Tab-separated table of C-alpha atoms in Angstrom:
chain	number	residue	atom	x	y	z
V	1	UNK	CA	38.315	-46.574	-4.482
V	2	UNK	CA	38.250	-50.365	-3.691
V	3	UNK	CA	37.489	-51.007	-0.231
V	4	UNK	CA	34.963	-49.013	2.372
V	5	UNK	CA	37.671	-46.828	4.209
V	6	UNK	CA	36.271	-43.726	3.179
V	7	UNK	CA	35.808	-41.253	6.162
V	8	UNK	CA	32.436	-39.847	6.326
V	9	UNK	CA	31.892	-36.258	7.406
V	10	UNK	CA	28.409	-36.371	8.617
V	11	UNK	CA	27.147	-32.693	9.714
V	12	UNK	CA	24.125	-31.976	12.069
V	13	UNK	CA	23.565	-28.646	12.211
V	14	UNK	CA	21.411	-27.980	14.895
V	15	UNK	CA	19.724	-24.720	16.894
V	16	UNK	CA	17.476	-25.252	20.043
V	17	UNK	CA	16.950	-29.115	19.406
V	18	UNK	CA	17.897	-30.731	22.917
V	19	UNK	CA	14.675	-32.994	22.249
V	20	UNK	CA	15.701	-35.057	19.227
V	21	UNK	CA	18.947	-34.081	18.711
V	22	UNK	CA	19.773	-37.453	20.551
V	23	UNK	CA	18.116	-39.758	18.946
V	24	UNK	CA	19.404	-38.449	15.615
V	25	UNK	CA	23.494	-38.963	17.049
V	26	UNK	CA	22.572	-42.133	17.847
V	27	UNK	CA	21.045	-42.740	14.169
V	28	UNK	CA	24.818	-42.303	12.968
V	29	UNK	CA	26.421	-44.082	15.645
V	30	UNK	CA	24.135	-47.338	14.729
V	31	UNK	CA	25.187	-47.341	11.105
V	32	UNK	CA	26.825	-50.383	9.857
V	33	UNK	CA	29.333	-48.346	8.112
V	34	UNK	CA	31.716	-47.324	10.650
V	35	UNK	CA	34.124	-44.854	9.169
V	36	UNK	CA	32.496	-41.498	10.203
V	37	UNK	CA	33.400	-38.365	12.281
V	38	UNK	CA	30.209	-36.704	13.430
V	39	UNK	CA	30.762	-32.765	13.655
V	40	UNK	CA	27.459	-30.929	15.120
V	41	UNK	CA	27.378	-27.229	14.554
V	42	UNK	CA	25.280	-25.470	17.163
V	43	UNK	CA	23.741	-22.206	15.369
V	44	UNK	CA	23.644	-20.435	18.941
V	45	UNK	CA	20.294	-22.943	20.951
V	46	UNK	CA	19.706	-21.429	24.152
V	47	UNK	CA	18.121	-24.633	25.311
V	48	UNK	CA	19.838	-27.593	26.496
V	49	UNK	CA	21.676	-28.514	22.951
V	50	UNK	CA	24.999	-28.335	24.281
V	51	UNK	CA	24.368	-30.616	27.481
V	52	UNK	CA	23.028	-33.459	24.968
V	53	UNK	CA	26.650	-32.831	22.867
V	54	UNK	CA	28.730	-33.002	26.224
V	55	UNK	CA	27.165	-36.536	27.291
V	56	UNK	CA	28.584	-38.051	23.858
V	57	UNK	CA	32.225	-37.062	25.256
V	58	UNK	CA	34.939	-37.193	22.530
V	59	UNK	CA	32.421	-39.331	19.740
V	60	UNK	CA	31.798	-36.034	18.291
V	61	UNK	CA	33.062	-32.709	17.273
V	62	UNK	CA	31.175	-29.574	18.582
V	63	UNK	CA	31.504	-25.998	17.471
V	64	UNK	CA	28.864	-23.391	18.165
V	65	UNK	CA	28.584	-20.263	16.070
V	66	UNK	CA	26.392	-17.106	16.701
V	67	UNK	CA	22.980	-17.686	15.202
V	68	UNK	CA	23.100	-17.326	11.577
V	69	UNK	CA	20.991	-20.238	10.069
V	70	UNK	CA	21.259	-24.013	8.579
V	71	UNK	CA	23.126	-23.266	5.641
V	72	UNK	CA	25.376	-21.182	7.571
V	73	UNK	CA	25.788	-24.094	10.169
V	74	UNK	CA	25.890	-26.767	7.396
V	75	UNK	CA	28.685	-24.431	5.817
V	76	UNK	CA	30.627	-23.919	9.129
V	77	UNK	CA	30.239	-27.838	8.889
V	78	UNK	CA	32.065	-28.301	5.915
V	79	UNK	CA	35.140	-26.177	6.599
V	80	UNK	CA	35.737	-28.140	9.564
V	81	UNK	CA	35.064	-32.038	7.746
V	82	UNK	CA	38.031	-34.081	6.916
V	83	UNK	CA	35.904	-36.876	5.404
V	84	UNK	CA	36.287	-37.639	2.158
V	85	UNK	CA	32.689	-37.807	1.939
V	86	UNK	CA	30.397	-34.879	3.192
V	87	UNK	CA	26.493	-36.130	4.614
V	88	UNK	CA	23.600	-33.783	6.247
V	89	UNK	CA	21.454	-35.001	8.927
V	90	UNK	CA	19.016	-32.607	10.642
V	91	UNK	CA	19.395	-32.483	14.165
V	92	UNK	CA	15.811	-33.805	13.965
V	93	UNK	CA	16.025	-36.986	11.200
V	94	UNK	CA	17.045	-40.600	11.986
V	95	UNK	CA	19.380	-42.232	9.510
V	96	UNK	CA	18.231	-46.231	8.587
V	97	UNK	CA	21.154	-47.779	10.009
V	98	UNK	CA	21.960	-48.985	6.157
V	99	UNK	CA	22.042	-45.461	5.073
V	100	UNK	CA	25.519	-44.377	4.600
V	101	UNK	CA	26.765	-47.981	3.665
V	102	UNK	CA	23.989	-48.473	0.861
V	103	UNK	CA	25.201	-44.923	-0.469
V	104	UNK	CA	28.660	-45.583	-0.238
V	105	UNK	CA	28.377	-48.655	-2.113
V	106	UNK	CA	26.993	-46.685	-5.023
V	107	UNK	CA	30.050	-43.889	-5.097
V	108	UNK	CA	32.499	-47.162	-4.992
V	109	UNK	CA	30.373	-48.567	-7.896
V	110	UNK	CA	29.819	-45.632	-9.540
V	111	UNK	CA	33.162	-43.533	-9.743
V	112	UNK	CA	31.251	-40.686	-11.862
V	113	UNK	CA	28.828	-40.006	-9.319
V	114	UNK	CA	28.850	-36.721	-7.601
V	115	UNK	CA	26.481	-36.624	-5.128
V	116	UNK	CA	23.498	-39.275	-4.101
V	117	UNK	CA	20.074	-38.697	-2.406
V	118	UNK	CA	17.747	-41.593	-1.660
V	119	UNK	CA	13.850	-42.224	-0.319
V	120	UNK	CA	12.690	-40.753	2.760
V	121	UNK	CA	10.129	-41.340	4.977
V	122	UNK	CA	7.842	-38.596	6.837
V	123	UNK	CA	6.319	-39.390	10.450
V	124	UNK	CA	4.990	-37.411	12.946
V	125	UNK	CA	5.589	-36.208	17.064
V	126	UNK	CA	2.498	-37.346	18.562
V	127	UNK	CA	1.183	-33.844	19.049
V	128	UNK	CA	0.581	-33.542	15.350
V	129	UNK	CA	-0.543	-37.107	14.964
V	130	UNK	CA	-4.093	-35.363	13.888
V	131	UNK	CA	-2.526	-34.357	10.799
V	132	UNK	CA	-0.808	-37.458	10.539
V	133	UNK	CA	-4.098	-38.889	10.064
V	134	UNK	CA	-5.800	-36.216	7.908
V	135	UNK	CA	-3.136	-36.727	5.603
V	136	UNK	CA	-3.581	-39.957	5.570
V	137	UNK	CA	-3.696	-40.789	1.661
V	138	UNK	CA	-1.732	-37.846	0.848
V	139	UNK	CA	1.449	-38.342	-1.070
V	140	UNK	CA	3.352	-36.812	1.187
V	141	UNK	CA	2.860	-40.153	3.935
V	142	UNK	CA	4.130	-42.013	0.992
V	143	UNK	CA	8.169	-42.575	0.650
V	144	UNK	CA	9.517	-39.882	-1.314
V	145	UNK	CA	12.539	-38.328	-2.828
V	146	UNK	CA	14.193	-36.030	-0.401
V	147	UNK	CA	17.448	-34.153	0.161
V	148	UNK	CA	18.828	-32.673	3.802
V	149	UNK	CA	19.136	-35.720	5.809
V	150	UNK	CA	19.836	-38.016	2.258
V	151	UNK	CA	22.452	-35.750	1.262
V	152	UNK	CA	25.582	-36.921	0.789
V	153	UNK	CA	28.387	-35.652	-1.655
V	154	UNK	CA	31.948	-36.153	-2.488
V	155	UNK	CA	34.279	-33.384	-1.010
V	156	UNK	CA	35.337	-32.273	-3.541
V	157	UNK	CA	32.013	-31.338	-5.113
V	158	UNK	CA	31.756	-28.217	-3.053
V	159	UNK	CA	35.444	-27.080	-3.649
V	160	UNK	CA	33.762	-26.971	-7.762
V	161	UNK	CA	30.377	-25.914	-6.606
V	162	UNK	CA	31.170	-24.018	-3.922
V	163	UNK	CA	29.208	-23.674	-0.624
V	164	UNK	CA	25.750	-23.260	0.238
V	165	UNK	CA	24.203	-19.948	-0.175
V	166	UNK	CA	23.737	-19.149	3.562
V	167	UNK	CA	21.395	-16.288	2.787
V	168	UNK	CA	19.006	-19.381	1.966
V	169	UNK	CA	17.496	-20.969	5.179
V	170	UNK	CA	15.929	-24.185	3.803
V	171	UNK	CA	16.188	-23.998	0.035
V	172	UNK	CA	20.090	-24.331	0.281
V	173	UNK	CA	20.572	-27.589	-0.637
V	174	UNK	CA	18.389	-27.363	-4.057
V	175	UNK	CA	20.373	-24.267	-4.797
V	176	UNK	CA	23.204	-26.042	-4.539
V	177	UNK	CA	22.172	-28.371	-6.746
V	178	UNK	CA	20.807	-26.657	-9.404
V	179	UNK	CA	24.632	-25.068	-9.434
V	180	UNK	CA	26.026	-28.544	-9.760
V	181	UNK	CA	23.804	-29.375	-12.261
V	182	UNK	CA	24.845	-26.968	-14.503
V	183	UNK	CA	28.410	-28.017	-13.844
V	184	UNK	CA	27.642	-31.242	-14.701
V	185	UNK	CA	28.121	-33.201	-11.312
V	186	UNK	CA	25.992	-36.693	-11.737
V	187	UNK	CA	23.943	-36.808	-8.840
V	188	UNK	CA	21.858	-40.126	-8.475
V	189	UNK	CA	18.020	-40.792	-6.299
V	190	UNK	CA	18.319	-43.925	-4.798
V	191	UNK	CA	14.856	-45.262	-4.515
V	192	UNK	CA	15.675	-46.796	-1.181
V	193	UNK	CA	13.668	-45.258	1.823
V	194	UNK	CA	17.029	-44.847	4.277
V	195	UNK	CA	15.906	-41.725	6.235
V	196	UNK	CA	13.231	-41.162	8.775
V	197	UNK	CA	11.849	-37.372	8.511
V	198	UNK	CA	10.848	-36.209	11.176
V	199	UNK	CA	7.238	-33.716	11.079
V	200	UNK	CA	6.912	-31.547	14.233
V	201	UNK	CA	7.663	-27.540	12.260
V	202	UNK	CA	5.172	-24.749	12.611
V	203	UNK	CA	2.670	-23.302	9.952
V	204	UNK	CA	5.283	-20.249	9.792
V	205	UNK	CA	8.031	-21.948	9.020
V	206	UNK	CA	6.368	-24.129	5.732
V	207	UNK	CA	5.160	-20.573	4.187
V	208	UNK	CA	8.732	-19.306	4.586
V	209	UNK	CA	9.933	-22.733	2.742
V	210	UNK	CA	7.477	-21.871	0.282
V	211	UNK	CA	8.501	-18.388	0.210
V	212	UNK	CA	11.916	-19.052	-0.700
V	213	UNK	CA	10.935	-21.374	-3.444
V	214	UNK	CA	9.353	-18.484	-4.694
V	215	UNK	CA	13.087	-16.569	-4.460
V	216	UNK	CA	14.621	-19.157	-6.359
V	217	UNK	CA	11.617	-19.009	-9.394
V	218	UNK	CA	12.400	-15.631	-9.773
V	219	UNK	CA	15.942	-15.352	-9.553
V	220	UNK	CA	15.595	-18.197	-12.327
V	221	UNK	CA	13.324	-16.379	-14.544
V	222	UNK	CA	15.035	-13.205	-14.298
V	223	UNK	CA	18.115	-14.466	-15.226
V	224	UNK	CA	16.648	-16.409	-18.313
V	225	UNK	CA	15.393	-12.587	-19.069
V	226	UNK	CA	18.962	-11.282	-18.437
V	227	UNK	CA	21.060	-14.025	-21.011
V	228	UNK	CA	17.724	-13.376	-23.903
V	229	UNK	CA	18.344	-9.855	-23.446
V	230	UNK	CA	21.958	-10.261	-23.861
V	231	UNK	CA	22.256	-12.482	-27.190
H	1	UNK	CA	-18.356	-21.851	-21.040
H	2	UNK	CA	-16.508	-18.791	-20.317
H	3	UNK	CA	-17.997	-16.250	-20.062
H	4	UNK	CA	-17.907	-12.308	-18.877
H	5	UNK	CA	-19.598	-13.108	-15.727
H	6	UNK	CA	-16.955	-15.948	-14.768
H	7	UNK	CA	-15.169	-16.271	-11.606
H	8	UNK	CA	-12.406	-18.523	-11.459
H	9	UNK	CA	-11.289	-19.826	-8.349
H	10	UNK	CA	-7.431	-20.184	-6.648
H	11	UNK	CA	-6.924	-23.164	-4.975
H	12	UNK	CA	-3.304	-22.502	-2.363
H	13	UNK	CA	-3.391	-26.082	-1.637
H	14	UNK	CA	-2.739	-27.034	-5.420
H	15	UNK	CA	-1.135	-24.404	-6.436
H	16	UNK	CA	1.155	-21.624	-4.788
H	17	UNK	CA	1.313	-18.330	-6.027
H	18	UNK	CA	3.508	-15.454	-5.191
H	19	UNK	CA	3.059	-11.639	-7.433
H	20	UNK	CA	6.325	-10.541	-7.471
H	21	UNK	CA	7.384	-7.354	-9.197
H	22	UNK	CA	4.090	-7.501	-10.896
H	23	UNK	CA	4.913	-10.644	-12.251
H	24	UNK	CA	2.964	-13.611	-10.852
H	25	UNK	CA	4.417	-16.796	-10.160
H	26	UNK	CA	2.968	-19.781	-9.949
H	27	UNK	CA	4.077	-23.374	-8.580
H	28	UNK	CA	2.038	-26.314	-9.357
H	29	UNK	CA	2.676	-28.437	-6.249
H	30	UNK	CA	1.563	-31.731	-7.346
H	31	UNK	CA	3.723	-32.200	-10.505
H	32	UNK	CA	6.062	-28.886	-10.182
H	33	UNK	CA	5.476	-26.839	-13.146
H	34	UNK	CA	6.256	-23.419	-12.401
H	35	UNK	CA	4.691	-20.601	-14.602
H	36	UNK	CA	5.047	-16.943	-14.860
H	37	UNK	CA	2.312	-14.206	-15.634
H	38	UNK	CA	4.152	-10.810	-17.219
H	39	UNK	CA	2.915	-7.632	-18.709
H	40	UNK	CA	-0.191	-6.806	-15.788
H	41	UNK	CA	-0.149	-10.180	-14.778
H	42	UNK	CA	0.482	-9.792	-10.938
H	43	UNK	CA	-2.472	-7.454	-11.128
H	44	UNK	CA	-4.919	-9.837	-12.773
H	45	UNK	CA	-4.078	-12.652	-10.520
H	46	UNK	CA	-4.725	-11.099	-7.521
H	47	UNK	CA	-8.398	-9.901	-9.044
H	48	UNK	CA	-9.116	-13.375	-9.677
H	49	UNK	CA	-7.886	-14.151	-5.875
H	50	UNK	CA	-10.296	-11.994	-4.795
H	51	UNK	CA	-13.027	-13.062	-6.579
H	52	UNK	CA	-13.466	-10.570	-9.416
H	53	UNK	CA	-15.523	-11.863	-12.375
H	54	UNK	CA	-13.233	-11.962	-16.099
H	55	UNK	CA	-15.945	-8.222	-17.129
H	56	UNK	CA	-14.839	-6.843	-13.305
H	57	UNK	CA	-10.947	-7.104	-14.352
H	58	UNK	CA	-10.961	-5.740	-17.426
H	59	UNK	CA	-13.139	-3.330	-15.959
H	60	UNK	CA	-10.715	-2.551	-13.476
H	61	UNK	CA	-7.340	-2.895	-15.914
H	62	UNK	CA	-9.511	-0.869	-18.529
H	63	UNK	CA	-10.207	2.166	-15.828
H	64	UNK	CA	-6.737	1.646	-14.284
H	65	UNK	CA	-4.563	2.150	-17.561
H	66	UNK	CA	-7.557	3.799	-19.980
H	67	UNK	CA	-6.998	1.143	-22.681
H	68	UNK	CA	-10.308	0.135	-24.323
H	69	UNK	CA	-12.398	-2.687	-22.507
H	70	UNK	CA	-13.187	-4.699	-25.512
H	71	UNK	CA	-9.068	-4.935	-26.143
H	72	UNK	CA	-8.996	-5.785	-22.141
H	73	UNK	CA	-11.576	-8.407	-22.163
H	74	UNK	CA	-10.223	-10.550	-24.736
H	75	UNK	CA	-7.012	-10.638	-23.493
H	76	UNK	CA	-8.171	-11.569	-20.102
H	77	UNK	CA	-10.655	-14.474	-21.936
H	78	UNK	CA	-7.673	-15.398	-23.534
H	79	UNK	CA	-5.486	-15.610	-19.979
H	80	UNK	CA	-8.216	-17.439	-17.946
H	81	UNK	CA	-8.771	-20.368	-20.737
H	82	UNK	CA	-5.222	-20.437	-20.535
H	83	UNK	CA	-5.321	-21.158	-16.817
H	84	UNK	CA	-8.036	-23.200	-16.713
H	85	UNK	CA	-6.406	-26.215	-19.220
H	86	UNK	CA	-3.297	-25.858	-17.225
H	87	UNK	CA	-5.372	-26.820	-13.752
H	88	UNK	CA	-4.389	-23.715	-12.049
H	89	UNK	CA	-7.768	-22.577	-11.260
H	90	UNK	CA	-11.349	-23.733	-11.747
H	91	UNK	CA	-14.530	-22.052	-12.823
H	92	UNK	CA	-16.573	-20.919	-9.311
H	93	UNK	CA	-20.137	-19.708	-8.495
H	94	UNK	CA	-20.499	-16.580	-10.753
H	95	UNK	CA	-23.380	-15.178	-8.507
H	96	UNK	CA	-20.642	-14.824	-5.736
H	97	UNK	CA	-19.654	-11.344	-5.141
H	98	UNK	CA	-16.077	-9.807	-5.336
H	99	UNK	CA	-14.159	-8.765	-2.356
H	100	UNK	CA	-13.163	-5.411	-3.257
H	101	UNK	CA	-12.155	-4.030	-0.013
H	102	UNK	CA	-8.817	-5.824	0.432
H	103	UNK	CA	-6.155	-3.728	-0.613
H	104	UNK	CA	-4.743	-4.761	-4.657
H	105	UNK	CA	-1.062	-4.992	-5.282
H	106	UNK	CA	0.113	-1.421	-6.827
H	107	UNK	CA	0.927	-2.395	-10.219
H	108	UNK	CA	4.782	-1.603	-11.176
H	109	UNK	CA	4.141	-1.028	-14.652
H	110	UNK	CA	2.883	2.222	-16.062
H	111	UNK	CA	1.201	1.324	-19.652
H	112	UNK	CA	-0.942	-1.810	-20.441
H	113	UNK	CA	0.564	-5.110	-21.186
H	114	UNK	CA	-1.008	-8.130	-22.774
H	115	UNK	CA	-0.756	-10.010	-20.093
H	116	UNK	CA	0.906	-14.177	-21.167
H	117	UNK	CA	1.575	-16.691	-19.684
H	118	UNK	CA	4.526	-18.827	-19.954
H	119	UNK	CA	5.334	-22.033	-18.286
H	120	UNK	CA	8.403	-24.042	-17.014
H	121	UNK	CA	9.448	-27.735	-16.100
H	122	UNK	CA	13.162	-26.675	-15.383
H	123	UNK	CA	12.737	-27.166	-11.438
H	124	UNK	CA	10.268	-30.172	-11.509
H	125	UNK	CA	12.689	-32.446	-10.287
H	126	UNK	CA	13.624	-30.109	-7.758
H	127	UNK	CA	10.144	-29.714	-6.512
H	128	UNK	CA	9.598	-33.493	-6.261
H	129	UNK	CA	12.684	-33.834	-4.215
H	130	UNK	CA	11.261	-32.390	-0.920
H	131	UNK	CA	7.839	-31.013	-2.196
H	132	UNK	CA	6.281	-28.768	0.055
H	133	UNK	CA	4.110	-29.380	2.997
H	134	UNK	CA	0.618	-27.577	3.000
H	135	UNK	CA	-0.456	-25.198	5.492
H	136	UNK	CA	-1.235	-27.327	8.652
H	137	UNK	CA	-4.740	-25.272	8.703
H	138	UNK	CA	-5.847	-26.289	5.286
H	139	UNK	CA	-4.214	-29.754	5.119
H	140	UNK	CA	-7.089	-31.348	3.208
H	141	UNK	CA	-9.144	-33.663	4.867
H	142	UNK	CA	-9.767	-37.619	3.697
H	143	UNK	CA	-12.534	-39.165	4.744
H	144	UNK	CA	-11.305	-42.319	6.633
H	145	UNK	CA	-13.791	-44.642	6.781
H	146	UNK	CA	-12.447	-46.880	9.259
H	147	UNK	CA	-11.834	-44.033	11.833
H	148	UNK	CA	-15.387	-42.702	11.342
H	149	UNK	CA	-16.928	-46.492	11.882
H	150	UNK	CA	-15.381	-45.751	15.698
């Protein structure tokens, strides 16, 4: 690779977000790096998604799918790319308009490198701008490693690693990696804060993140049991 | 310091548990060590979640699988000191009383099992990419000095 023509496959997946999803098209449209396709996959919103797409006329690609969850839509995503690069932004996210060019940069310097993640920022809507402030030393209002939105991955990582594991809804992408790892793909953290996250989700929907951490741990363990038991 | 009368306490902001096929699982959140409690360790857990002093769970285990107390109690000595230098719980009021009415997981396994605990840092840098948010109820409060001068 010597110079930045690299298509970019960036991949919002997206269900019921006609309120941000917006602002987070226009996150990729402002990047300095230019050479992107943007393909949103709608994971069946009955709200107004589909009138924000329309507006954007041929700037992006659109395909809608029967509800059947982010890795699903992220994985939908990926069959249709023909970037070179694959990237993840959450329908509600905002890229730093450096973000893809700061993280192509490393891939050109670094032609090892698998996949890259970098810093990410959490703020919140305004109605949970109490716990913005309760939180207020917390690490979590500090910059911090994160994947989704900072995702971005060679193609040809998933054709070795495969897809997602769509019966995940929001541990996918660690899954994923955790299979790369093992593979051997270098993946790199680039301590550069480059992604705005955005905090607006429900009580439910952190105990089911936690809950499928908790999935993961024991698929781990068991199978830890399963290779002892074996030798 | 430990004693019979202890009653350690859980702490789901620090610490995220889950028993799974009487196995408990346990997630440090701040530095993601992950540990796992087999033999009757899903059962023991949730005693100490609700409340049960270390004498009330090996009463219970003792009654539950007729194995000796004395064999019980040490083991279960042996688990909490265990827990405690590992920061996943801390000693509580030992006067408090248990809460025996909530329903307790039905044990999977049929005979006594010492219960141990291991522990795992293969998915710590997993955990600190994208470490989990805490309930929005029981987000822990800071005193903010310049919002209370207001």
């Amino acid at each position: 690779m010597s110079d930045k023509h690299h298509l970019v496959s960036c991949i919002i997946p997206v269900y019921n977000g006609e309120r941000f999803l917006a602002e987070a098209i226009d996150s990729i449209l402002s990047q300095t790096y230019k050479v992107t396709e943007i393909v949103v996959i709608d994971d069946g919103s009955t709200d107004g998604t589909p009138d924000v797409v329309r507006g954007y006329g041929n700037r992006l690609r659109y395909a809608r799918q029967t509800n059947a969850g982010k890795s699903a839509a992220r994985n939908h995503g990926i069959r249709l790319a023909t970037g070179e690069f694959i990237a993840f932004l959450d329908a509600d996210d905002l890229w730093h308009s450096e973000k893809l060019a700061r993280q192509i940069d490393r891939f050109i310097a670094r032609p090892e490198l698998g996949y890259c993640l970098t810093h990410r920022q959490n703020f919140w809507v305004s109605e949970r701008a109490g716990e913005a402030a309760r939180l207020q030393d917390h690490r979590l209002t500090e910059a911090h490693p994160g994947t989704a939105s900072t995702f971005i991955a060679r193609t040809e990582c998933f054709n070795l690693v495969g897809p997602l594991n769509d019966r995940l809804k929001n541990r996918d992408i660690q899954e994923w990696m955790l299979r790369a790892d093992r593979l051997g793909v270098v993946r790199e953290v680039m301590p550069d804060v480059l992604v705005s996250r955005r905090i607006h989700d429900s009580n439910e929907s952190r105990q089911r993140r936690k809950e499928e951490w908790f999935d993961i741990i024991k698929q781990s363990l068991d199978s830890k049991r399963q290779n002892k038991s074996g030798k | 310091m430990l004693n019979e009368n202890t009653r350690l306490i859980t702490d789901d902001q620090q610490v995220a548990a889950k028993v799974m096929d009487g196995e408990a699982i346990l997630i440090n959140l701040s530095n993601g060590l992950y540990y796992s409690i087999a033999g009757t360790g899903g059962m023991i857990w949730s005693l100490i979640e609700n409340g049960y002093s270390l004498e009330e769970i090996a009463d219970t285990l003792s009654r539950q699988f007729s194995v000796p107390k004395q064999e019980v109690i040490s083991d279960v000595r042996q688990l909490a000191s265990k827990l405690l230098s590992e920061s996943l719980v801390t000693v509580g009021d030992s006067d408090a009383s248990a809460n025996t009415d909530s329903s307790l997981p039905h044990d999977v396994s049929t005979s006594y099992e010492t219960p141990t605990l291991k522990k795992f840092d293969d998915m710590a840098d997993m955990f600190a990419l994208d470490p989990p948010l805490p309930g929005l109820a029981d987000a822990p409060v800071i005193e903010n000095p310049k919002r209370s001068q207001e």
